[in-house]
Amino acid sequence: MTSTAGRPYLIAVVGAGPSGIYAAEALVQQTDVPVEVVVIDRLPTPFGLVRYGVAPDHPSIRSIRNTLERTLERSGVRFLGDVVVGRDLTVEELRARTDAVVYAYGSGTDQRLGVPGEDLDGSVAAPELVAWYCGHPDVHPDDPAVAGADVPGTARSGLTTAEIEQLITTTRSAVVIGVGNVALDVARVLIKSADDLADTDMADEVLDGLDRSTVTDVHLVGRRGPAYTAFTTKELRELGELDVDLVLDPSDFVLDASSEAVLAVEKVAARNVTVMRGWLDRPRTGARRRIHLHFWRRPVALHAADGDRVSSVELESTGLDADGRVRGTGAFSRIPAELVVRSVGYRGVELPGVPYDASTGRVPHAEGRVIRDGAFAPGEYVTGWIKRGPTGVIGTNKHDAVETVTALLADLAAGTQAPQHDLRELTELLEGRGVHPLGMPAWHRIDAAEIERGVSHGRPRSTLVHRSELLAAAEEGAEHPEVAGRMADRR
Ligand SMILES: Cc1cc2nc3c(=O)[nH]c(=O)nc-3n(C[C@H](O)[C@H](O)[C@H](O)COP(=O)(O)OP(=O)(O)OC[C@H]3O[C@@H](n4cnc5c(N)ncnc54)[C@H](O)[C@@H]3O)c2cc1C
């Protein structure tokens, strides 16, 4: 490795979610190879799904952002918010102005069910609903007439906040397809009262929408049995602490040999089944709201009684074939539902200029080195969900980023190329196009404005949801004395 007059290598990270920030951390906490890291995000705010995915009623997990924030503040790291790679500058332009690029842009869309009726009104993807209740600006456009955002690396169906509010204020029964933690988050948020959510950082307008919700029943549907859920036990137990009746079918808990075999080796699965069995014996309280858990059923169609609005989900009972694959038994049933939430996984989207494997929804790679046309692409790396798919917990991204950065640093150390680029090349290109990136001072002003808004409503924080509000706060900041105190406490 040679270095030009002590100049560091300029590394761009595309995406300021956990994986991008962990990559920045791994890059700057080593001293063998001098680096400067620029973390670019299409949103004015950093933290990816920690801000726009993790459930607002899980504040301790959301507080991971304090740790991520410290990395973005480190010397040698620059955050460039509100810059869309693929629109404000192309991937080629970015590569031409940096010594290496790490793609960390996550999984921007949802998996489809592939059943008739999936596109009826009232059928929504979990990412859409999650983005709404977390206050993502894509789902809260400045202009209510403009649905969603057309941004490279993402794909949304384009529901607006008004449409989602309209759905939840005209739904009694909601079906959530899927038995993972995201399905639990969605079920919890739909069934909790707005009062229960008031001490979160949800936006005031989202709370207002939830306050008018008419949902009384949420049905969770899994195509396999209770031994095969992807829940973590802590999240599952939370359902038992809600002021709702839990409705389960005891026959689902008469386990077949394959389920027993799973429980014998999978500790989490065994704990989950124990938790759910405990609920079978709980007397119903006559609570106003219920969560129903259905197993061994798969959706085969969404129906509309009249018009275009979903009114029921048709399910087929299932079992396993000799190879352990789910098969339909030919017995059908229906659950009435005016809202159907597909929670069967996230999926990476192609970012123009970056290799993409459509069969997996990921960037092809080996140990984080991007593979382009069958060979390693010099200077291109990948980490996080767009590398391995939407799996694991936030901490998984740290190991993942370390693997990628290890490969990147090894390549720089083994190569003969001196650092070629300076951050000015990048910022001048953007400024020349009228793109003014937001840095960490802007984030701190947004942060303060959100706390100020929350405090003025007796709440810990109220997320700003509109891009215009975020940009105004980034510019003007907040002066509330209590806000300053709270922010100082957090650091
Ligand atoms: C609903 C939900 C709840 C979750 N809850 C938990 C939980 O409770 N606990 C837990 O451990 N894990 C949880 N996770 C998982 C966790 O959020 C992920 O592991 C993690 O966020 C993945 O990190 P990432 O950086 O790969 O992707 P992301 O967090 O999605 O970050 C990607 C970033 O790239 C940016 N980007 C995309 N396209 C572009 C572009 N063209 N130009 C510039 N920037 C771009 C995005 O704006 C985003 O900020 C949850 C996930 C979801 C979906």
Coordinates of C-alpha atoms in Angstrom, one line a residue, residues 80 248 252 289:
L80 CA -24.1 13.4 3.6
L248 CA -55.8 -19.7 19.5
D252 CA -52.9 -26.4 16.4
R289 CA -60.0 -6.1 21.1

